[in-house]
PDB file of C-alpha atoms and ligand atoms in Angstrom:
ATOM      1  CA  MET A 891     132.925 131.853 114.354  1.00 63.00           C
ATOM      2  CA  ALA A 892     129.983 130.196 116.127  1.00 75.00           C
ATOM      3  CA  ASP A 893     129.145 126.580 115.271  1.00 90.00           C
ATOM      4  CA  ALA A 894     126.021 126.071 113.157  1.00 97.00           C
ATOM      5  CA  THR A 895     123.164 124.912 115.371  1.00 98.00           C
ATOM      6  CA  ILE A 896     121.038 121.969 114.286  1.00 98.00           C
ATOM      7  CA  LEU A 897     117.663 121.352 115.882  1.00 98.00           C
ATOM      8  CA  VAL A 898     117.217 117.572 116.140  1.00 98.00           C
ATOM      9  CA  LEU A 899     113.532 117.095 116.718  1.00 98.00           C
ATOM     10  CA  ASN A 900     111.782 113.877 117.731  1.00 99.00           C
ATOM     11  CA  GLY A 901     108.052 113.288 117.690  1.00 98.00           C
ATOM     12  CA  PRO A 902     105.571 111.154 119.591  1.00 98.00           C
ATOM     13  CA  ASN A 903     106.493 107.922 121.360  1.00 97.00           C
ATOM     14  CA  LEU A 904     110.185 108.184 120.495  1.00 97.00           C
ATOM     15  CA  ASN A 905     110.754 108.657 124.244  1.00 97.00           C
ATOM     16  CA  LEU A 906     109.890 104.930 124.485  1.00 95.00           C
ATOM     17  CA  LEU A 907     112.875 103.839 122.404  1.00 96.00           C
ATOM     18  CA  GLY A 908     114.858 101.012 123.934  1.00 92.00           C
ATOM     19  CA  VAL A 909     111.964 100.179 126.246  1.00 81.00           C
ATOM     20  CA  ARG A 910     109.517  98.518 123.802  1.00 80.00           C
ATOM     21  CA  GLU A 911     109.505  97.115 120.226  1.00 82.00           C
ATOM     22  CA  PRO A 912     113.305  96.564 119.965  1.00 85.00           C
ATOM     23  CA  GLU A 913     112.751  94.350 116.898  1.00 87.00           C
ATOM     24  CA  THR A 914     111.478  97.402 114.981  1.00 88.00           C
ATOM     25  CA  TYR A 915     113.348 100.317 116.535  1.00 89.00           C
ATOM     26  CA  GLY A 916     116.481  98.764 118.077  1.00 85.00           C
ATOM     27  CA  ARG A 917     117.723  98.688 121.663  1.00 91.00           C
ATOM     28  CA  GLU A 918     119.132 102.179 121.907  1.00 95.00           C
ATOM     29  CA  THR A 919     117.304 104.766 123.968  1.00 97.00           C
ATOM     30  CA  LEU A 920     116.651 108.323 122.798  1.00 98.00           C
ATOM     31  CA  ALA A 921     119.333 109.441 125.265  1.00 98.00           C
ATOM     32  CA  ASP A 922     121.784 107.081 123.482  1.00 98.00           C
ATOM     33  CA  ILE A 923     120.836 108.668 120.141  1.00 98.00           C
ATOM     34  CA  GLU A 924     121.326 112.151 121.595  1.00 98.00           C
ATOM     35  CA  GLU A 925     124.803 111.096 122.765  1.00 98.00           C
ATOM     36  CA  LEU A 926     125.623 109.746 119.272  1.00 98.00           C
ATOM     37  CA  CYS A 927     124.483 113.036 117.729  1.00 98.00           C
ATOM     38  CA  LEU A 928     126.529 115.103 120.180  1.00 98.00           C
ATOM     39  CA  GLU A 929     129.679 113.073 119.413  1.00 98.00           C
ATOM     40  CA  ARG A 930     129.245 113.332 115.635  1.00 98.00           C
ATOM     41  CA  ALA A 931     128.292 117.004 115.844  1.00 97.00           C
ATOM     42  CA  ALA A 932     131.464 117.836 117.784  1.00 97.00           C
ATOM     43  CA  ALA A 933     133.552 116.268 114.997  1.00 97.00           C
ATOM     44  CA  LEU A 934     131.579 118.132 112.324  1.00 97.00           C
ATOM     45  CA  GLY A 935     131.662 121.534 114.016  1.00 95.00           C
ATOM     46  CA  LEU A 936     127.931 121.614 114.727  1.00 97.00           C
ATOM     47  CA  ALA A 937     126.024 122.473 117.887  1.00 98.00           C
ATOM     48  CA  ILE A 938     123.003 120.286 118.625  1.00 98.00           C
ATOM     49  CA  ASP A 939     119.686 121.195 120.193  1.00 98.00           C
ATOM     50  CA  PHE A 940     118.073 117.763 120.759  1.00 98.00           C
ATOM     51  CA  ARG A 941     114.381 117.638 121.713  1.00 98.00           C
ATOM     52  CA  GLN A 942     111.384 115.288 121.882  1.00 98.00           C
ATOM     53  CA  SER A 943     107.690 115.937 122.317  1.00 98.00           C
ATOM     54  CA  ASN A 944     104.534 113.864 122.128  1.00 98.00           C
ATOM     55  CA  HIS A 945     102.519 116.984 121.238  1.00 98.00           C
ATOM     56  CA  GLU A 946     101.940 118.249 117.709  1.00 98.00           C
ATOM     57  CA  GLY A 947     101.547 121.915 118.788  1.00 98.00           C
ATOM     58  CA  GLN A 948     104.802 121.801 120.742  1.00 98.00           C
ATOM     59  CA  LEU A 949     106.639 120.465 117.688  1.00 98.00           C
ATOM     60  CA  VAL A 950     105.068 123.241 115.566  1.00 98.00           C
ATOM     61  CA  ASP A 951     106.191 125.877 118.121  1.00 98.00           C
ATOM     62  CA  TRP A 952     109.768 124.556 118.117  1.00 98.00           C
ATOM     63  CA  ILE A 953     109.875 124.475 114.296  1.00 98.00           C
ATOM     64  CA  GLN A 954     108.618 128.080 114.182  1.00 98.00           C
ATOM     65  CA  GLU A 955     111.317 129.136 116.684  1.00 98.00           C
ATOM     66  CA  ALA A 956     114.015 127.423 114.591  1.00 98.00           C
ATOM     67  CA  ARG A 957     113.838 130.256 112.074  1.00 96.00           C
ATOM     68  CA  GLN A 958     115.588 132.427 114.698  1.00 97.00           C
ATOM     69  CA  THR A 959     117.564 129.833 116.648  1.00 97.00           C
ATOM     70  CA  ALA A 960     118.797 127.103 114.266  1.00 98.00           C
ATOM     71  CA  ASP A 961     120.615 126.708 110.960  1.00 98.00           C
ATOM     72  CA  GLY A 962     118.970 123.409 110.048  1.00 98.00           C
ATOM     73  CA  ILE A 963     116.434 120.863 111.277  1.00 98.00           C
ATOM     74  CA  VAL A 964     116.796 117.076 111.473  1.00 99.00           C
ATOM     75  CA  LEU A 965     113.315 115.726 112.066  1.00 99.00           C
ATOM     76  CA  ASN A 966     111.907 112.356 113.028  1.00 98.00           C
ATOM     77  CA  ALA A 967     108.274 113.362 113.381  1.00 99.00           C
ATOM     78  CA  GLY A 968     107.203 109.837 114.372  1.00 98.00           C
ATOM     79  CA  ALA A 969     103.606 109.078 113.412  1.00 98.00           C
ATOM     80  CA  TYR A 970     102.934 112.795 112.725  1.00 99.00           C
ATOM     81  CA  THR A 971     105.046 112.226 109.598  1.00 98.00           C
ATOM     82  CA  HIS A 972     102.027 110.549 108.052  1.00 98.00           C
ATOM     83  CA  THR A 973      99.276 112.850 109.355  1.00 98.00           C
ATOM     84  CA  SER A 974     100.400 116.386 110.104  1.00 98.00           C
ATOM     85  CA  ILE A 975      99.787 119.185 107.632  1.00 98.00           C
ATOM     86  CA  ALA A 976     100.415 121.551 110.579  1.00 98.00           C
ATOM     87  CA  ILE A 977     104.020 120.314 110.862  1.00 98.00           C
ATOM     88  CA  LEU A 978     104.435 120.528 107.075  1.00 98.00           C
ATOM     89  CA  ASP A 979     103.210 124.149 107.080  1.00 98.00           C
ATOM     90  CA  ALA A 980     105.591 125.047 109.922  1.00 98.00           C
ATOM     91  CA  LEU A 981     108.528 123.400 108.101  1.00 98.00           C
ATOM     92  CA  ARG A 982     107.711 125.275 104.898  1.00 98.00           C
ATOM     93  CA  SER A 983     107.949 128.602 106.697  1.00 97.00           C
ATOM     94  CA  ALA A 984     111.031 127.721 108.768  1.00 97.00           C
ATOM     95  CA  ASP A 985     113.410 128.876 106.032  1.00 96.00           C
ATOM     96  CA  VAL A 986     116.202 126.473 107.074  1.00 98.00           C
ATOM     97  CA  PRO A 987     117.134 123.128 105.480  1.00 98.00           C
ATOM     98  CA  VAL A 988     115.218 120.110 106.753  1.00 98.00           C
ATOM     99  CA  ILE A 989     116.338 116.476 106.692  1.00 99.00           C
ATOM    100  CA  GLU A 990     113.761 113.808 107.511  1.00 99.00           C
ATOM    101  CA  VAL A 991     114.925 110.743 109.443  1.00 98.00           C
ATOM    102  CA  HIS A 992     113.239 107.466 110.348  1.00 98.00           C
ATOM    103  CA  LEU A 993     114.788 104.635 112.302  1.00 97.00           C
ATOM    104  CA  SER A 994     112.809 102.010 110.411  1.00 96.00           C
ATOM    105  CA  ASN A 995     112.398 101.616 106.657  1.00 97.00           C
ATOM    106  CA  ILE A 996     108.889 103.044 106.426  1.00 98.00           C
ATOM    107  CA  PHE A 997     108.511 101.618 102.882  1.00 98.00           C
ATOM    108  CA  ARG A 998     108.835  98.030 104.148  1.00 97.00           C
ATOM    109  CA  ARG A 999     106.055  98.609 106.641  1.00 97.00           C
ATOM    110  CA  GLU A1000     102.310  99.227 106.556  1.00 98.00           C
ATOM    111  CA  ALA A1001     100.941 101.172 103.549  1.00 98.00           C
ATOM    112  CA  TYR A1002      99.807 104.025 105.833  1.00 98.00           C
ATOM    113  CA  ARG A1003     103.470 104.733 106.650  1.00 98.00           C
ATOM    114  CA  HIS A1004     104.484 105.093 102.976  1.00 98.00           C
ATOM    115  CA  HIS A1005     103.261 108.681 102.636  1.00 98.00           C
ATOM    116  CA  SER A1006     105.092 111.470 104.433  1.00 98.00           C
ATOM    117  CA  TYR A1007     103.869 115.072 104.664  1.00 98.00           C
ATOM    118  CA  VAL A1008     107.294 115.998 106.075  1.00 98.00           C
ATOM    119  CA  SER A1009     109.004 114.876 102.838  1.00 98.00           C
ATOM    120  CA  GLU A1010     107.327 117.717 100.938  1.00 98.00           C
ATOM    121  CA  ALA A1011     109.457 120.175 102.955  1.00 98.00           C
ATOM    122  CA  ALA A1012     112.621 118.064 103.283  1.00 98.00           C
ATOM    123  CA  GLN A1013     115.818 118.266 101.261  1.00 98.00           C
ATOM    124  CA  GLY A1014     116.219 114.551 101.754  1.00 98.00           C
ATOM    125  CA  VAL A1015     115.004 111.505 103.652  1.00 98.00           C
ATOM    126  CA  ILE A1016     117.055 108.874 105.495  1.00 98.00           C
ATOM    127  CA  CYS A1017     115.211 105.787 106.675  1.00 98.00           C
ATOM    128  CA  GLY A1018     115.933 102.222 107.664  1.00 97.00           C
ATOM    129  CA  PHE A1019     119.406 102.684 109.181  1.00 97.00           C
ATOM    130  CA  GLY A1020     118.368 102.873 112.818  1.00 95.00           C
ATOM    131  CA  SER A1021     120.171 105.415 114.980  1.00 97.00           C
ATOM    132  CA  GLN A1022     122.891 105.779 112.314  1.00 97.00           C
ATOM    133  CA  GLY A1023     120.309 107.692 110.272  1.00 98.00           C
ATOM    134  CA  TYR A1024     120.689 110.624 112.650  1.00 98.00           C
ATOM    135  CA  THR A1025     124.465 110.860 112.187  1.00 98.00           C
ATOM    136  CA  LEU A1026     124.070 110.420 108.408  1.00 98.00           C
ATOM    137  CA  ALA A1027     121.633 113.343 108.513  1.00 98.00           C
ATOM    138  CA  LEU A1028     124.155 115.495 110.407  1.00 98.00           C
ATOM    139  CA  GLU A1029     126.787 114.685 107.784  1.00 98.00           C
ATOM    140  CA  ALA A1030     124.376 115.599 104.971  1.00 98.00           C
ATOM    141  CA  MET A1031     123.442 118.803 106.810  1.00 98.00           C
ATOM    142  CA  THR A1032     127.118 119.766 107.046  1.00 98.00           C
ATOM    143  CA  ARG A1033     127.390 119.502 103.257  1.00 97.00           C
ATOM    144  CA  ILE A1034     124.174 121.466 102.730  1.00 97.00           C
ATOM    145  CA  LEU A1035     125.394 124.273 105.003  1.00 96.00           C
ATOM    146  CA  GLY A1036     128.782 124.411 103.265  1.00 90.00           C
ATOM    147  CA  PRO A1037     132.330 124.813 104.553  1.00 74.00           C
ATOM    148  CA  LEU A1038     132.718 126.119 108.114  1.00 60.00           C
ATOM    149  CA  ASP A1039     134.810 129.115 107.031  1.00 63.00           C
ATOM    150  CA  GLU A1040     132.275 130.209 104.402  1.00 69.00           C
ATOM    151  CA  ARG A1041     129.267 130.307 106.729  1.00 62.00           C
ATOM    152  CA  ASP A1042     127.670 133.631 107.712  1.00 60.00           C
TER     153      ASP A1042
HETATM  154  O1  CA2 B 333     110.887 104.643 112.013  1.00 70.15           O
HETATM  155  C1  CA2 B 333     110.699 105.723 112.573  1.00 70.15           C
HETATM  156  O2  CA2 B 333     111.599 106.414 113.059  1.00 70.15           O
HETATM  157  C2  CA2 B 333     109.254 106.234 112.744  1.00 70.15           C
HETATM  158  O3  CA2 B 333     109.264 107.638 112.581  1.00 70.15           O
HETATM  159  C3  CA2 B 333     108.834 105.849 114.147  1.00 70.15           C
HETATM  160  C4  CA2 B 333     107.377 106.169 114.433  1.00 70.15           C
HETATM  161  C5  CA2 B 333     106.472 105.610 113.350  1.00 70.15           C
HETATM  162  O4  CA2 B 333     105.135 105.999 113.598  1.00 70.15           O
HETATM  163  C6  CA2 B 333     106.891 106.057 111.966  1.00 70.15           C
HETATM  164  O5  CA2 B 333     106.041 105.463 111.030  1.00 70.15           O
HETATM  165  C7  CA2 B 333     108.319 105.660 111.697  1.00 70.15           C
HETATM  166  C8  CA2 B 333     106.954 105.577 115.769  1.00 70.15           C
HETATM  167  C9  CA2 B 333     107.831 105.933 116.921  1.00 70.15           C
HETATM  168  C10 CA2 B 333     107.380 105.115 118.071  1.00 70.15           C
HETATM  169  O6  CA2 B 333     108.516 104.637 118.733  1.00 70.15           O
HETATM  170  C11 CA2 B 333     108.346 103.643 119.631  1.00 70.15           C
HETATM  171  C12 CA2 B 333     109.482 103.176 120.221  1.00 70.15           C
HETATM  172  C13 CA2 B 333     109.401 102.158 121.123  1.00 70.15           C
HETATM  173  C14 CA2 B 333     108.171 101.619 121.450  1.00 70.15           C
HETATM  174  C15 CA2 B 333     107.031 102.098 120.867  1.00 70.15           C
HETATM  175  C16 CA2 B 333     107.122 103.116 119.963  1.00 70.15           C
END
């Protein structure tokens, strides 16, 4: 039986992780987070498709493709979280479970970060746990998808 594939999608500026603002986002790079995800996914029986883009349309295209290519989406949409109805619409039509992740606790930050369009399409939200949020999301996704031997 093939492993379930999880699209782990990262939005704008997350390619700068580990380079700037370590006090807010930690010292790990996005490549470090990808490595963490790959390790956890191997233990959970998941395959990971890890991507980042600074472009809203590219993120929308990847979410649309996920309907055919992925079993679930873990999404840190970066600042598009708070602005993008286009990403929300794409998530609503993706027809796979979505878990929203943020490195920082967006509710301890500026008021404009307290609203998330992504949340309207997400099964759950994990924020404030740094890179560990991604592995927590993979664990939650494993439960949502159900036991390995009962998957289609
Ligand atoms: O906490 C998160 O994961 C965020 O999604 C990160 C976004 C922010 O706009 C959201 O409100 C919360 C920003 C990502 C930018 O990442 C940077 C990393 C290093 C240096 C500069 C930006």
